[in-house]
PDB file of C-alpha atoms in Angstrom:
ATOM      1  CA  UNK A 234      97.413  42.489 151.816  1.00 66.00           C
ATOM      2  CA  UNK A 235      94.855  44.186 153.585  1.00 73.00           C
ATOM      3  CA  UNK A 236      92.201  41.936 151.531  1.00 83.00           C
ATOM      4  CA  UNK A 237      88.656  43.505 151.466  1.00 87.00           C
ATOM      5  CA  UNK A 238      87.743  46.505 154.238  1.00 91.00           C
ATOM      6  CA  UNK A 239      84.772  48.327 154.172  1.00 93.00           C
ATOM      7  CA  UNK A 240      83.903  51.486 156.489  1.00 94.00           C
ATOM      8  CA  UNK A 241      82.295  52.322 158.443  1.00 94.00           C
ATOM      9  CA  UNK A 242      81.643  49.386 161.021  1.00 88.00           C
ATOM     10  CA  UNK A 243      78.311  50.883 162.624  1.00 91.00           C
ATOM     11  CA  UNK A 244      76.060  53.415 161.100  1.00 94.00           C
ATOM     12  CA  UNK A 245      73.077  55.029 162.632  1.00 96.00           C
ATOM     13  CA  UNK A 246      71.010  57.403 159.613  1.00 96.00           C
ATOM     14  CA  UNK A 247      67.335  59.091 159.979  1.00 97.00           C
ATOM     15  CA  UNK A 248      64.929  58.065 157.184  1.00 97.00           C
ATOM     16  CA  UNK A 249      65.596  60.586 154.303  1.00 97.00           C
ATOM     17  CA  UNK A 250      69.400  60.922 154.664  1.00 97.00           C
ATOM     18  CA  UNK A 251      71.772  59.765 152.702  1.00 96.00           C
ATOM     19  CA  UNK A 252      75.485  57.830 152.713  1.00 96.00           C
ATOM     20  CA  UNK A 253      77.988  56.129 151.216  1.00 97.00           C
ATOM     21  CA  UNK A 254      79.311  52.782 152.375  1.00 97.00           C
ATOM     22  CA  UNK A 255      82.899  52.042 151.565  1.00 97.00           C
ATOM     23  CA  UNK A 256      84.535  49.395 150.222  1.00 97.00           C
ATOM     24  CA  UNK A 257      87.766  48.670 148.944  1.00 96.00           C
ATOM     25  CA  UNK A 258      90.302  45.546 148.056  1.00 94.00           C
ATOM     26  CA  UNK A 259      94.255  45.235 147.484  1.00 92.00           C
ATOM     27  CA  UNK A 260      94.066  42.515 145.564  1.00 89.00           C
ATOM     28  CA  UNK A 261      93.865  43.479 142.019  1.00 91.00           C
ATOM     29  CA  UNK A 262      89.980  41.797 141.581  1.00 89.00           C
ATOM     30  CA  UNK A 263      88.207  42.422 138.742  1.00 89.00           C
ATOM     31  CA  UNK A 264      84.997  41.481 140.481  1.00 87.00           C
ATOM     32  CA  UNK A 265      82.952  43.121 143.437  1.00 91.00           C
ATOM     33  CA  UNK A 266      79.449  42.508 144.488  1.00 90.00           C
ATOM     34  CA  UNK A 267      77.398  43.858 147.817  1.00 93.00           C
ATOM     35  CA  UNK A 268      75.307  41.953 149.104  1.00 91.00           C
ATOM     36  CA  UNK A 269      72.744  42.375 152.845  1.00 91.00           C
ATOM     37  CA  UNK A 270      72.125  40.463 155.168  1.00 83.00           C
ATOM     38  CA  UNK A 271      69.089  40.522 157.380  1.00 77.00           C
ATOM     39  CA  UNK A 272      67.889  38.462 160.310  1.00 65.00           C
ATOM     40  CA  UNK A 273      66.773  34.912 159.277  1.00 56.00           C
ATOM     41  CA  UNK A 274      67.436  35.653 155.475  1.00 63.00           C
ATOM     42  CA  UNK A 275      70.602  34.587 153.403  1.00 67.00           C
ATOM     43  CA  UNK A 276      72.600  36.881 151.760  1.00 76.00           C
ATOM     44  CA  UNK A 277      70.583  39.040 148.631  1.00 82.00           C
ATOM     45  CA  UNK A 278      72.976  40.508 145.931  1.00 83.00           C
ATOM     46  CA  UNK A 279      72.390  44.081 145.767  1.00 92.00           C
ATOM     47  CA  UNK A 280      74.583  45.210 143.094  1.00 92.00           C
ATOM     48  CA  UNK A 281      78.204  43.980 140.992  1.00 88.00           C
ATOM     49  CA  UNK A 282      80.881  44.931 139.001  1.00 90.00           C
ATOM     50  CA  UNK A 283      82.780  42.588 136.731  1.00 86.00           C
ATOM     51  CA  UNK A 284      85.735  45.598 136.072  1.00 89.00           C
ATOM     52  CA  UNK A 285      86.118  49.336 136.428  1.00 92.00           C
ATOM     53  CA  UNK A 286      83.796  50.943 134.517  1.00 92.00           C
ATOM     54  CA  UNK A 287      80.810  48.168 134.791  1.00 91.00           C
ATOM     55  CA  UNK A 288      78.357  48.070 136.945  1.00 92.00           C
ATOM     56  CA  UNK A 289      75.206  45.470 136.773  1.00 88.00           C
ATOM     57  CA  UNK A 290      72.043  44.806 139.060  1.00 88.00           C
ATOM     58  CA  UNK A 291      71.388  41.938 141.317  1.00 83.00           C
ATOM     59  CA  UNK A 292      68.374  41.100 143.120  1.00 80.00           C
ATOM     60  CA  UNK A 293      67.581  43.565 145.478  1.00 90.00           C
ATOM     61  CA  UNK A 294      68.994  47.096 143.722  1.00 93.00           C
ATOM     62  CA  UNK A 295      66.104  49.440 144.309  1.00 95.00           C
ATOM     63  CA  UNK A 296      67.594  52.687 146.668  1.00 96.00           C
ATOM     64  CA  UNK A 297      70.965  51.698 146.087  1.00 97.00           C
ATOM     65  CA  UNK A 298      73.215  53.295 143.624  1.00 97.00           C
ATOM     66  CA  UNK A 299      77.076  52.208 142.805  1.00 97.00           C
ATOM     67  CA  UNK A 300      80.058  52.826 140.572  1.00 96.00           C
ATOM     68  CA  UNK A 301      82.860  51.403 140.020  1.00 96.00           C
ATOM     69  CA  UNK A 302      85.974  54.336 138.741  1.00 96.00           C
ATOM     70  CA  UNK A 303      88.446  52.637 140.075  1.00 96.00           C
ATOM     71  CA  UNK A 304      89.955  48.420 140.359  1.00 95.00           C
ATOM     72  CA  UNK A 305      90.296  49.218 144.291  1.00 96.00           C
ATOM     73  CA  UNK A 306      86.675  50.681 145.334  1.00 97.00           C
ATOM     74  CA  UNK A 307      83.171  50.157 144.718  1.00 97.00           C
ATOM     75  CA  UNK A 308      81.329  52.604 146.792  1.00 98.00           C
ATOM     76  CA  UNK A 309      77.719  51.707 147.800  1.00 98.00           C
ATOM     77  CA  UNK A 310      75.501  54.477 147.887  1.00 98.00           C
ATOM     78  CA  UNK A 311      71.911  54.936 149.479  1.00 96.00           C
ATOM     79  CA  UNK A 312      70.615  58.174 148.291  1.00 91.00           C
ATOM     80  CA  UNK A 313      67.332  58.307 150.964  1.00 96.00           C
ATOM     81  CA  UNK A 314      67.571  56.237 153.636  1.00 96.00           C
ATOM     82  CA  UNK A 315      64.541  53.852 154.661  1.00 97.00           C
ATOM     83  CA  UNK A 316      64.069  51.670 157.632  1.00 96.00           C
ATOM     84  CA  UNK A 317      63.523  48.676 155.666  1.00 95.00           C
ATOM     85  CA  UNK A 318      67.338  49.201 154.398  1.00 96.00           C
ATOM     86  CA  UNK A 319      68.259  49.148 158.118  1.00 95.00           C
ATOM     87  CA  UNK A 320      70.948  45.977 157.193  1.00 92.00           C
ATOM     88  CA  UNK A 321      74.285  44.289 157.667  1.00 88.00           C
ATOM     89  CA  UNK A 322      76.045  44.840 154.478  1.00 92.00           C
ATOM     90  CA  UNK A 323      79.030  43.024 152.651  1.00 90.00           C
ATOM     91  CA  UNK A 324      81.204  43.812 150.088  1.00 92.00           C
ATOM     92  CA  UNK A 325      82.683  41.102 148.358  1.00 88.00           C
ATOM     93  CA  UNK A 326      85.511  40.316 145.337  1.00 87.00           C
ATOM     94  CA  UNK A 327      87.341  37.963 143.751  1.00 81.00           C
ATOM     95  CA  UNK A 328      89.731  37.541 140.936  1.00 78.00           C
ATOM     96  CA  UNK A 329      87.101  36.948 137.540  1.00 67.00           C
ATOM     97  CA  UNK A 330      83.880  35.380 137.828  1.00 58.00           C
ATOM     98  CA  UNK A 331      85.043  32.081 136.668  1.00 52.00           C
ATOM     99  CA  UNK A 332      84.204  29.120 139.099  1.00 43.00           C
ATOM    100  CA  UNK A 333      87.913  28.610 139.899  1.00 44.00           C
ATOM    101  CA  UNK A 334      87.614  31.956 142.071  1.00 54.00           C
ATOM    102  CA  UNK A 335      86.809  32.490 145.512  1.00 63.00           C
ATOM    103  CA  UNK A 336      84.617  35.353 146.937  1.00 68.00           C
ATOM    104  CA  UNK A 337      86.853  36.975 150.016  1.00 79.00           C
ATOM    105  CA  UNK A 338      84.119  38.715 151.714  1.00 81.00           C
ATOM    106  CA  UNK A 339      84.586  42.298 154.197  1.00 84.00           C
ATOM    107  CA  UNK A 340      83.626  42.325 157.730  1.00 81.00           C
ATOM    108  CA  UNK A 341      80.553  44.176 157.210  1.00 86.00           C
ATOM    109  CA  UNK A 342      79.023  47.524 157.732  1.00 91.00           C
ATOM    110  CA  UNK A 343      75.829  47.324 160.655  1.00 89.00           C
ATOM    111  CA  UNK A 344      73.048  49.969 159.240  1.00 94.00           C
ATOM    112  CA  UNK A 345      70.637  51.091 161.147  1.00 94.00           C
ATOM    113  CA  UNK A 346      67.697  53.239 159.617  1.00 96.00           C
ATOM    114  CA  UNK A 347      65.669  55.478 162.456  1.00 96.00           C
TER     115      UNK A 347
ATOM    116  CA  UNK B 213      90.460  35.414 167.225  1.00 51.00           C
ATOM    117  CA  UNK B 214      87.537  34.965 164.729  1.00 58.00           C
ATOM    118  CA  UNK B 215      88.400  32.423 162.105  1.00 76.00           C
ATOM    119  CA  UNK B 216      86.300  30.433 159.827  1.00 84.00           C
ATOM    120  CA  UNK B 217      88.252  27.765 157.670  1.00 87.00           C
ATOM    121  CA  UNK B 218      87.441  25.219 155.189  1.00 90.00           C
ATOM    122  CA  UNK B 219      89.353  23.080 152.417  1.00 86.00           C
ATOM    123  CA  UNK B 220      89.535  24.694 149.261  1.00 84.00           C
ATOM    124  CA  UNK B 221      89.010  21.659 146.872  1.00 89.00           C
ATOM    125  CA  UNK B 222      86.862  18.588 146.435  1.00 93.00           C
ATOM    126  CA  UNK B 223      86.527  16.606 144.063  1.00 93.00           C
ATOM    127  CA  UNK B 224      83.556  13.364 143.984  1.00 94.00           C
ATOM    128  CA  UNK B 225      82.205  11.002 141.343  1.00 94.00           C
ATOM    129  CA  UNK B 226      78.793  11.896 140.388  1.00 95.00           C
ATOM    130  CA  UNK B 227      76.335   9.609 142.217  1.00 95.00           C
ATOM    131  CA  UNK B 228      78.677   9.586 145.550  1.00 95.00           C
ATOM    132  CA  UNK B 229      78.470  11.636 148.582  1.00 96.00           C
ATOM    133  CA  UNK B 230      80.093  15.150 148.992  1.00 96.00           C
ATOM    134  CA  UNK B 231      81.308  15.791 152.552  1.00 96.00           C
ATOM    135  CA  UNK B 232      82.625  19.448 153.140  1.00 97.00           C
ATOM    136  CA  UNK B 233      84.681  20.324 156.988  1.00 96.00           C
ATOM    137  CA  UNK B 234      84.465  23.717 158.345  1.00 95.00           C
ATOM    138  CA  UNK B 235      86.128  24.627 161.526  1.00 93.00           C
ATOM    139  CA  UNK B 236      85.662  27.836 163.546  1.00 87.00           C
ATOM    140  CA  UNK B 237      86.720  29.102 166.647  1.00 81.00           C
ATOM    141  CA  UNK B 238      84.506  31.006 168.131  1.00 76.00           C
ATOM    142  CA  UNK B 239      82.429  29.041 170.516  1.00 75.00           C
ATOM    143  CA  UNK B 240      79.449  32.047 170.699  1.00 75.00           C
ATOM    144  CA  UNK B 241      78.688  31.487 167.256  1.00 73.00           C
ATOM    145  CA  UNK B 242      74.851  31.629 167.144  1.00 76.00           C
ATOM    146  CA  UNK B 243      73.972  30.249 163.727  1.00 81.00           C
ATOM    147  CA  UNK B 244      76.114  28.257 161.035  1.00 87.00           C
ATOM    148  CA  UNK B 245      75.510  28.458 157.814  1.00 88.00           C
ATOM    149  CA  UNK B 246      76.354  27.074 154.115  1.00 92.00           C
ATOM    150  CA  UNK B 247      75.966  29.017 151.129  1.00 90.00           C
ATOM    151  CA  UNK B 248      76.619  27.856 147.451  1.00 89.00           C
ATOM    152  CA  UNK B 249      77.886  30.002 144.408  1.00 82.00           C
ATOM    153  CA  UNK B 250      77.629  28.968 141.065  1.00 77.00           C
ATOM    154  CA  UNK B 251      79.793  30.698 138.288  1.00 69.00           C
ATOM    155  CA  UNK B 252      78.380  33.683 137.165  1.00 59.00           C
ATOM    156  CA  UNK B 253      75.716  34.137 140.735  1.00 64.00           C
ATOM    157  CA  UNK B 254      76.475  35.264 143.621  1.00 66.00           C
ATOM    158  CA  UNK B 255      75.399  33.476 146.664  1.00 74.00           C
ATOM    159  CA  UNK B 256      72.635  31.325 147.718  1.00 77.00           C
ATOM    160  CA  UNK B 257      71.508  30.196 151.213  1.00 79.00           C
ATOM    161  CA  UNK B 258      71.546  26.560 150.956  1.00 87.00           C
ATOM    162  CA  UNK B 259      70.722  25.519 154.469  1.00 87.00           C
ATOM    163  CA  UNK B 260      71.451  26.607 158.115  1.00 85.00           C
ATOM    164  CA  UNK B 261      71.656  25.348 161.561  1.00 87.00           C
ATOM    165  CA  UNK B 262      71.017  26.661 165.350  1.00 84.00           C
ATOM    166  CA  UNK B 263      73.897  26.128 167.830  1.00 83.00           C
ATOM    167  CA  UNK B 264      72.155  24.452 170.098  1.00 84.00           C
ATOM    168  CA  UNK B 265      71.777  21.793 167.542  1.00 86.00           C
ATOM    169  CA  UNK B 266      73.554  18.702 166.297  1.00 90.00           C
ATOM    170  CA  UNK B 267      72.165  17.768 163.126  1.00 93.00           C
ATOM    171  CA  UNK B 268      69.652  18.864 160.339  1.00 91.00           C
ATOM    172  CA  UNK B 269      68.902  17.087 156.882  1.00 92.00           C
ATOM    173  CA  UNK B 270      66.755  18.699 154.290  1.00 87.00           C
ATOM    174  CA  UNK B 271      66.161  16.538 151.431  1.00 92.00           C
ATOM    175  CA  UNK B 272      69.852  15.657 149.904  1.00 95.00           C
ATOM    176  CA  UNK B 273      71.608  17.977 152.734  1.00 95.00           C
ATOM    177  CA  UNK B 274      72.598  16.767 156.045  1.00 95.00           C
ATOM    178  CA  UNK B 275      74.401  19.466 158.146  1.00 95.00           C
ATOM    179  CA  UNK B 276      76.410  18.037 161.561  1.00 95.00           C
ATOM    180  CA  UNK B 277      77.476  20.671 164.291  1.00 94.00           C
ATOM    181  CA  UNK B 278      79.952  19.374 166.810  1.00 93.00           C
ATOM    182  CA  UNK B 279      79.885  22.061 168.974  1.00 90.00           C
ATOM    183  CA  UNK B 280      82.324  20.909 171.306  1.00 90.00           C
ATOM    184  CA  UNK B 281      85.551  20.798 168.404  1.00 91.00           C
ATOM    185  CA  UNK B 282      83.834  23.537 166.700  1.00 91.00           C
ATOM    186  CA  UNK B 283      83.624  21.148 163.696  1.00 94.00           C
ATOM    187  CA  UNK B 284      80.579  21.774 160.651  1.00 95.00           C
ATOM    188  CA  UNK B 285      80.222  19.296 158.054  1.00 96.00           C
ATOM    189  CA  UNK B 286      77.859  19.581 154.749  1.00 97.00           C
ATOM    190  CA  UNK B 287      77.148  16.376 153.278  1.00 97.00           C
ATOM    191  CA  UNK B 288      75.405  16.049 149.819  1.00 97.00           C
ATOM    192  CA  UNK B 289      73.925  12.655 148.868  1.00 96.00           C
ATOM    193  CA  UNK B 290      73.739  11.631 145.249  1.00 96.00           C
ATOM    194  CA  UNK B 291      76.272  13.970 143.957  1.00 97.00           C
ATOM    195  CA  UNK B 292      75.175  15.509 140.900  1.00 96.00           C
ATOM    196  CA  UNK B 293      76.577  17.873 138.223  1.00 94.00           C
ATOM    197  CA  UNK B 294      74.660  20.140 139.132  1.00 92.00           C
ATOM    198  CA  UNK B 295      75.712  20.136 142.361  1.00 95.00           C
ATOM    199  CA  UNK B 296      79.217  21.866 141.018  1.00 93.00           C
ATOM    200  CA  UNK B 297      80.223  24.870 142.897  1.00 91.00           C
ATOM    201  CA  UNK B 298      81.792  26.860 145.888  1.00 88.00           C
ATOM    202  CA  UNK B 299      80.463  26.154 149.103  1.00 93.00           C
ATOM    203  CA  UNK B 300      80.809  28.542 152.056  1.00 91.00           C
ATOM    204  CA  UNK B 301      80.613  28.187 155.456  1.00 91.00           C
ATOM    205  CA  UNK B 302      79.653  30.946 157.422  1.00 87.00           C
ATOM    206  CA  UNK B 303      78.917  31.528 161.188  1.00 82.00           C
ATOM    207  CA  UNK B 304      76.867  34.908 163.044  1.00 75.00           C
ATOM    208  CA  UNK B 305      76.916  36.186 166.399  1.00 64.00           C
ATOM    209  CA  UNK B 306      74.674  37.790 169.132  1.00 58.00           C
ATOM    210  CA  UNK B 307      75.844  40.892 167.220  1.00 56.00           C
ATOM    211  CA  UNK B 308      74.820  39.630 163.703  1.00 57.00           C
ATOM    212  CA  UNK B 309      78.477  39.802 162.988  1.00 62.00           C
ATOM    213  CA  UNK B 310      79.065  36.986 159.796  1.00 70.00           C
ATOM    214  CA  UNK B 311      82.525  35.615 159.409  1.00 76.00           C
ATOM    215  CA  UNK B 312      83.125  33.875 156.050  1.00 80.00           C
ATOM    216  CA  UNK B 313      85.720  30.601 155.255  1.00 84.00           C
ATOM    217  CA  UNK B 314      87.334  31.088 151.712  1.00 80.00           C
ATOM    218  CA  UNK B 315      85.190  29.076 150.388  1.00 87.00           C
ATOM    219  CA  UNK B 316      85.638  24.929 149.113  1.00 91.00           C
ATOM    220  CA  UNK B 317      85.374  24.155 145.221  1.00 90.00           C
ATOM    221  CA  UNK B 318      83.477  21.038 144.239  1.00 94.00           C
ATOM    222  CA  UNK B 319      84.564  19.346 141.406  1.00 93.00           C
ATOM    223  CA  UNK B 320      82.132  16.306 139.977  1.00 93.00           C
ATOM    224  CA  UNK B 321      83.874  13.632 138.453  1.00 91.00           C
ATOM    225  CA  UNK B 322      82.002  12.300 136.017  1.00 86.00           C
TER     226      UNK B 322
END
Protein backbone atom coordinates (compact mmCIF):
# COMPACT_ATOMS: atom_id res chain seq x y z
CA UNK A 1 0.00 0.00 0.00
CA UNK A 2 0.97 3.28 -0.92
CA UNK A 3 -0.94 4.58 2.39
CA UNK A 4 -1.86 8.34 2.20
CA UNK A 5 0.06 10.73 -0.65
CA UNK A 6 -0.83 14.04 -1.28
CA UNK A 7 0.62 16.34 -4.23
CA UNK A 8 2.10 18.51 -4.72
CA UNK A 9 5.10 18.72 -2.15
CA UNK A 10 5.84 22.61 -2.59
CA UNK A 11 3.50 25.18 -3.91
CA UNK A 12 4.20 28.77 -4.57
CA UNK A 13 0.48 30.80 -5.60
CA UNK A 14 -0.07 34.81 -5.92
CA UNK A 15 -2.91 36.12 -3.72
CA UNK A 16 -6.12 35.69 -5.87
CA UNK A 17 -5.28 32.36 -7.57
CA UNK A 18 -6.58 29.39 -7.06
CA UNK A 19 -5.61 25.34 -6.58
CA UNK A 20 -6.33 22.17 -5.67
CA UNK A 21 -4.31 20.13 -3.21
CA UNK A 22 -4.40 16.40 -3.68
CA UNK A 23 -4.91 13.76 -1.61
CA UNK A 24 -5.51 10.28 -1.90
CA UNK A 25 -5.33 6.75 0.23
CA UNK A 26 -5.23 2.88 -0.80
CA UNK A 27 -6.55 1.78 2.06
CA UNK A 28 -10.21 1.52 1.75
CA UNK A 29 -10.86 4.48 4.74
CA UNK A 30 -14.00 5.71 5.20
CA UNK A 31 -12.60 8.75 6.95
CA UNK A 32 -10.39 11.79 5.73
CA UNK A 33 -9.77 15.05 7.38
CA UNK A 34 -7.14 18.08 6.37
CA UNK A 35 -5.81 19.67 8.69
CA UNK A 36 -2.67 22.97 8.66
CA UNK A 37 -0.12 23.42 10.31
CA UNK A 38 1.55 26.71 11.00
CA UNK A 39 4.63 27.78 12.91
CA UNK A 40 4.21 27.46 16.73
CA UNK A 41 0.48 26.28 16.36
CA UNK A 42 -0.83 22.58 16.53
CA UNK A 43 -2.60 21.12 13.94
CA UNK A 44 -6.37 23.01 13.11
CA UNK A 45 -8.93 20.69 11.30
CA UNK A 46 -9.92 22.34 8.23
CA UNK A 47 -12.41 20.11 6.80
CA UNK A 48 -13.65 15.93 6.96
CA UNK A 49 -15.37 13.34 5.43
CA UNK A 50 -16.79 10.35 7.25
CA UNK A 51 -17.61 8.45 3.52
CA UNK A 52 -17.99 9.36 -0.12
CA UNK A 53 -20.52 11.61 -0.51
CA UNK A 54 -20.12 13.54 3.07
CA UNK A 55 -18.39 16.24 3.71
CA UNK A 56 -18.48 18.28 7.26
CA UNK A 57 -16.61 21.47 8.65
CA UNK A 58 -13.92 21.64 11.21
CA UNK A 59 -12.46 24.54 12.79
CA UNK A 60 -10.81 26.56 10.45
CA UNK A 61 -13.03 26.01 6.94
CA UNK A 62 -13.39 29.55 5.70
CA UNK A 63 -11.56 29.71 1.84
CA UNK A 64 -11.41 26.16 1.64
CA UNK A 65 -13.79 24.07 -0.27
CA UNK A 66 -13.78 19.98 -0.51
CA UNK A 67 -15.62 16.95 -1.81
CA UNK A 68 -15.43 13.79 -1.40
CA UNK A 69 -16.82 11.58 -5.02
CA UNK A 70 -14.80 9.04 -4.52
CA UNK A 71 -13.42 6.36 -1.19
CA UNK A 72 -9.74 7.13 -2.62
CA UNK A 73 -9.58 11.16 -2.85
CA UNK A 74 -10.59 14.10 -1.04
CA UNK A 75 -9.37 17.02 -2.95
CA UNK A 76 -8.75 20.28 -0.99
CA UNK A 77 -9.57 23.24 -2.78
CA UNK A 78 -8.67 27.04 -2.17
CA UNK A 79 -10.68 29.02 -4.54
CA UNK A 80 -8.62 32.66 -3.89
CA UNK A 81 -5.57 32.34 -2.45
CA UNK A 82 -4.53 34.59 0.68
CA UNK A 83 -1.28 34.96 2.43
CA UNK A 84 -2.64 34.09 5.68
CA UNK A 85 -3.40 30.47 4.03
CA UNK A 86 0.34 30.39 3.21
CA UNK A 87 0.51 26.70 5.33
CA UNK A 88 1.82 23.18 5.65
CA UNK A 89 -1.11 21.05 4.98
CA UNK A 90 -2.05 17.33 5.87
CA UNK A 91 -4.37 15.03 4.74
CA UNK A 92 -5.26 12.43 6.98
CA UNK A 93 -7.59 8.93 7.15
CA UNK A 94 -8.36 6.15 8.90
CA UNK A 95 -10.63 3.21 8.86
CA UNK A 96 -14.18 4.73 10.83
CA UNK A 97 -14.06 7.27 13.37
CA UNK A 98 -14.32 4.90 16.18
CA UNK A 99 -11.48 5.24 18.86
CA UNK A 100 -10.05 1.82 17.91
CA UNK A 101 -8.69 3.63 14.60
CA UNK A 102 -5.59 5.27 13.90
CA UNK A 103 -5.14 8.51 11.82
CA UNK A 104 -2.17 7.61 9.08
CA UNK A 105 -1.30 11.05 8.19
CA UNK A 106 0.42 12.29 4.36
CA UNK A 107 3.69 13.94 4.16
CA UNK A 108 2.34 17.26 3.61
CA UNK A 109 1.92 19.85 0.98
CA UNK A 110 4.31 23.35 1.86
CA UNK A 111 1.97 26.47 0.60
CA UNK A 112 3.22 29.46 0.14
CA UNK A 113 0.86 32.53 -0.59
CA UNK A 114 2.83 35.72 -2.35
CA UNK B 1 15.33 7.43 6.76
CA UNK B 2 12.57 9.46 8.57
CA UNK B 3 10.69 7.29 11.00
CA UNK B 4 8.59 8.11 13.91
CA UNK B 5 7.36 5.00 16.00
CA UNK B 6 5.37 4.41 19.00
CA UNK B 7 3.42 1.38 20.70
CA UNK B 8 0.06 1.06 19.60
CA UNK B 9 -1.69 0.06 22.94
CA UNK B 10 -1.80 0.98 26.60
CA UNK B 11 -3.73 0.15 28.89
CA UNK B 12 -3.57 1.84 32.95
CA UNK B 13 -5.84 1.78 35.99
CA UNK B 14 -7.45 5.01 36.50
CA UNK B 15 -5.58 6.94 39.22
CA UNK B 16 -2.00 5.48 37.93
CA UNK B 17 0.47 6.96 35.67
CA UNK B 18 0.38 6.67 31.79
CA UNK B 19 3.87 6.51 30.26
CA UNK B 20 3.87 6.58 26.32
CA UNK B 21 7.71 5.78 24.23
CA UNK B 22 8.29 7.35 20.98
CA UNK B 23 11.42 6.78 19.09
CA UNK B 24 12.63 8.66 15.99
CA UNK B 25 15.53 8.74 14.00
CA UNK B 26 16.23 11.71 12.81
CA UNK B 27 18.64 13.51 15.01
CA UNK B 28 17.74 17.26 13.26
CA UNK B 29 14.42 17.05 14.54
CA UNK B 30 13.71 20.62 15.78
CA UNK B 31 10.56 20.27 17.86
CA UNK B 32 8.69 17.08 19.34
CA UNK B 33 5.45 17.02 19.83
CA UNK B 34 2.29 15.02 21.35
CA UNK B 35 -1.06 15.36 20.12
CA UNK B 36 -4.28 13.61 21.49
CA UNK B 37 -7.48 12.48 19.50
CA UNK B 38 -10.53 11.68 21.03
CA UNK B 39 -13.25 9.65 19.07
CA UNK B 40 -15.17 11.67 16.98
CA UNK B 41 -12.21 15.03 16.98
CA UNK B 42 -9.55 15.30 15.25
CA UNK B 43 -6.39 16.37 16.84
CA UNK B 44 -5.34 18.46 19.65
CA UNK B 45 -1.89 19.88 20.59
CA UNK B 46 -1.38 18.63 23.97
CA UNK B 47 2.11 19.80 24.72
CA UNK B 48 5.52 20.25 22.93
CA UNK B 49 9.14 20.38 23.52
CA UNK B 50 12.43 22.19 21.98
CA UNK B 51 15.37 19.89 21.10
CA UNK B 52 17.65 21.44 22.94
CA UNK B 53 15.68 20.40 25.90
CA UNK B 54 15.39 17.51 28.31
CA UNK B 55 12.31 17.82 30.12
CA UNK B 56 9.01 19.90 30.40
CA UNK B 57 5.93 19.30 32.81
CA UNK B 58 2.76 21.25 32.45
CA UNK B 59 0.36 20.50 35.07
CA UNK B 60 -0.38 16.49 34.80
CA UNK B 61 2.14 16.21 31.63
CA UNK B 62 5.74 15.61 31.92
CA UNK B 63 7.48 15.25 28.48
CA UNK B 64 11.37 13.66 28.60
CA UNK B 65 13.62 14.09 25.40
CA UNK B 66 16.70 11.92 25.36
CA UNK B 67 18.22 13.30 22.58
CA UNK B 68 21.08 11.18 22.45
CA UNK B 69 18.78 7.54 21.84
CA UNK B 70 16.31 9.64 20.16
CA UNK B 71 13.87 8.44 22.87
CA UNK B 72 10.34 10.81 23.81
CA UNK B 73 8.29 9.80 26.60
CA UNK B 74 4.69 11.37 27.65
CA UNK B 75 3.83 10.69 31.08
CA UNK B 76 0.29 11.47 32.49
CA UNK B 77 -0.14 11.55 36.29
CA UNK B 78 -3.46 10.63 37.83
CA UNK B 79 -4.81 8.76 34.96
CA UNK B 80 -8.25 9.62 34.37
CA UNK B 81 -11.12 8.51 32.07
CA UNK B 82 -11.00 11.20 30.52
CA UNK B 83 -7.73 10.91 29.69
CA UNK B 84 -8.86 7.94 27.05
CA UNK B 85 -7.52 8.36 23.64
CA UNK B 86 -4.81 8.18 20.82
CA UNK B 87 -1.75 9.87 21.47
CA UNK B 88 0.66 10.94 18.72
CA UNK B 89 3.99 11.72 18.62
CA UNK B 90 5.17 13.91 16.12
CA UNK B 91 8.58 15.57 15.30
CA UNK B 92 9.36 18.94 12.63
CA UNK B 93 12.34 20.01 10.95
CA UNK B 94 14.32 23.17 9.86
CA UNK B 95 12.00 22.68 6.85
CA UNK B 96 8.71 22.47 8.89
CA UNK B 97 8.53 19.00 7.55
CA UNK B 98 6.12 16.88 10.40
CA UNK B 99 6.55 13.17 10.51
CA UNK B 100 3.75 11.34 12.39
CA UNK B 101 4.05 7.73 14.62
CA UNK B 102 0.77 5.65 14.11
CA UNK B 103 -0.41 6.71 16.92
CA UNK B 104 -0.71 4.70 20.78
CA UNK B 105 -4.35 3.87 22.15
CA UNK B 106 -4.94 4.42 25.84
CA UNK B 107 -7.16 2.28 27.43
CA UNK B 108 -8.27 3.25 31.31
CA UNK B 109 -8.93 0.46 33.39
CA UNK B 110 -11.28 1.25 35.63
Amino acid sequence: NAGVTQTPKFQVLKTGQSMTLQCAQDMNHEYMSWYRQDPGMGLRLIHYSVGAGITDQGEVPNGYNVSRSTTEDFPLRLLSAAPSQTSVYFCASSYSLADTDTQYFGPGTRLTVL
Amino acid sequence: GEDVEQSLFLSVREGDSSVINCTYTDSSSTYLYWYKQEPGAGLQLLTYIFSNMDMKQDQRLTVLLNKKDKHLSLRIADTQTGDSAIYFCAETHRDDKIIFGKGTRLHILP
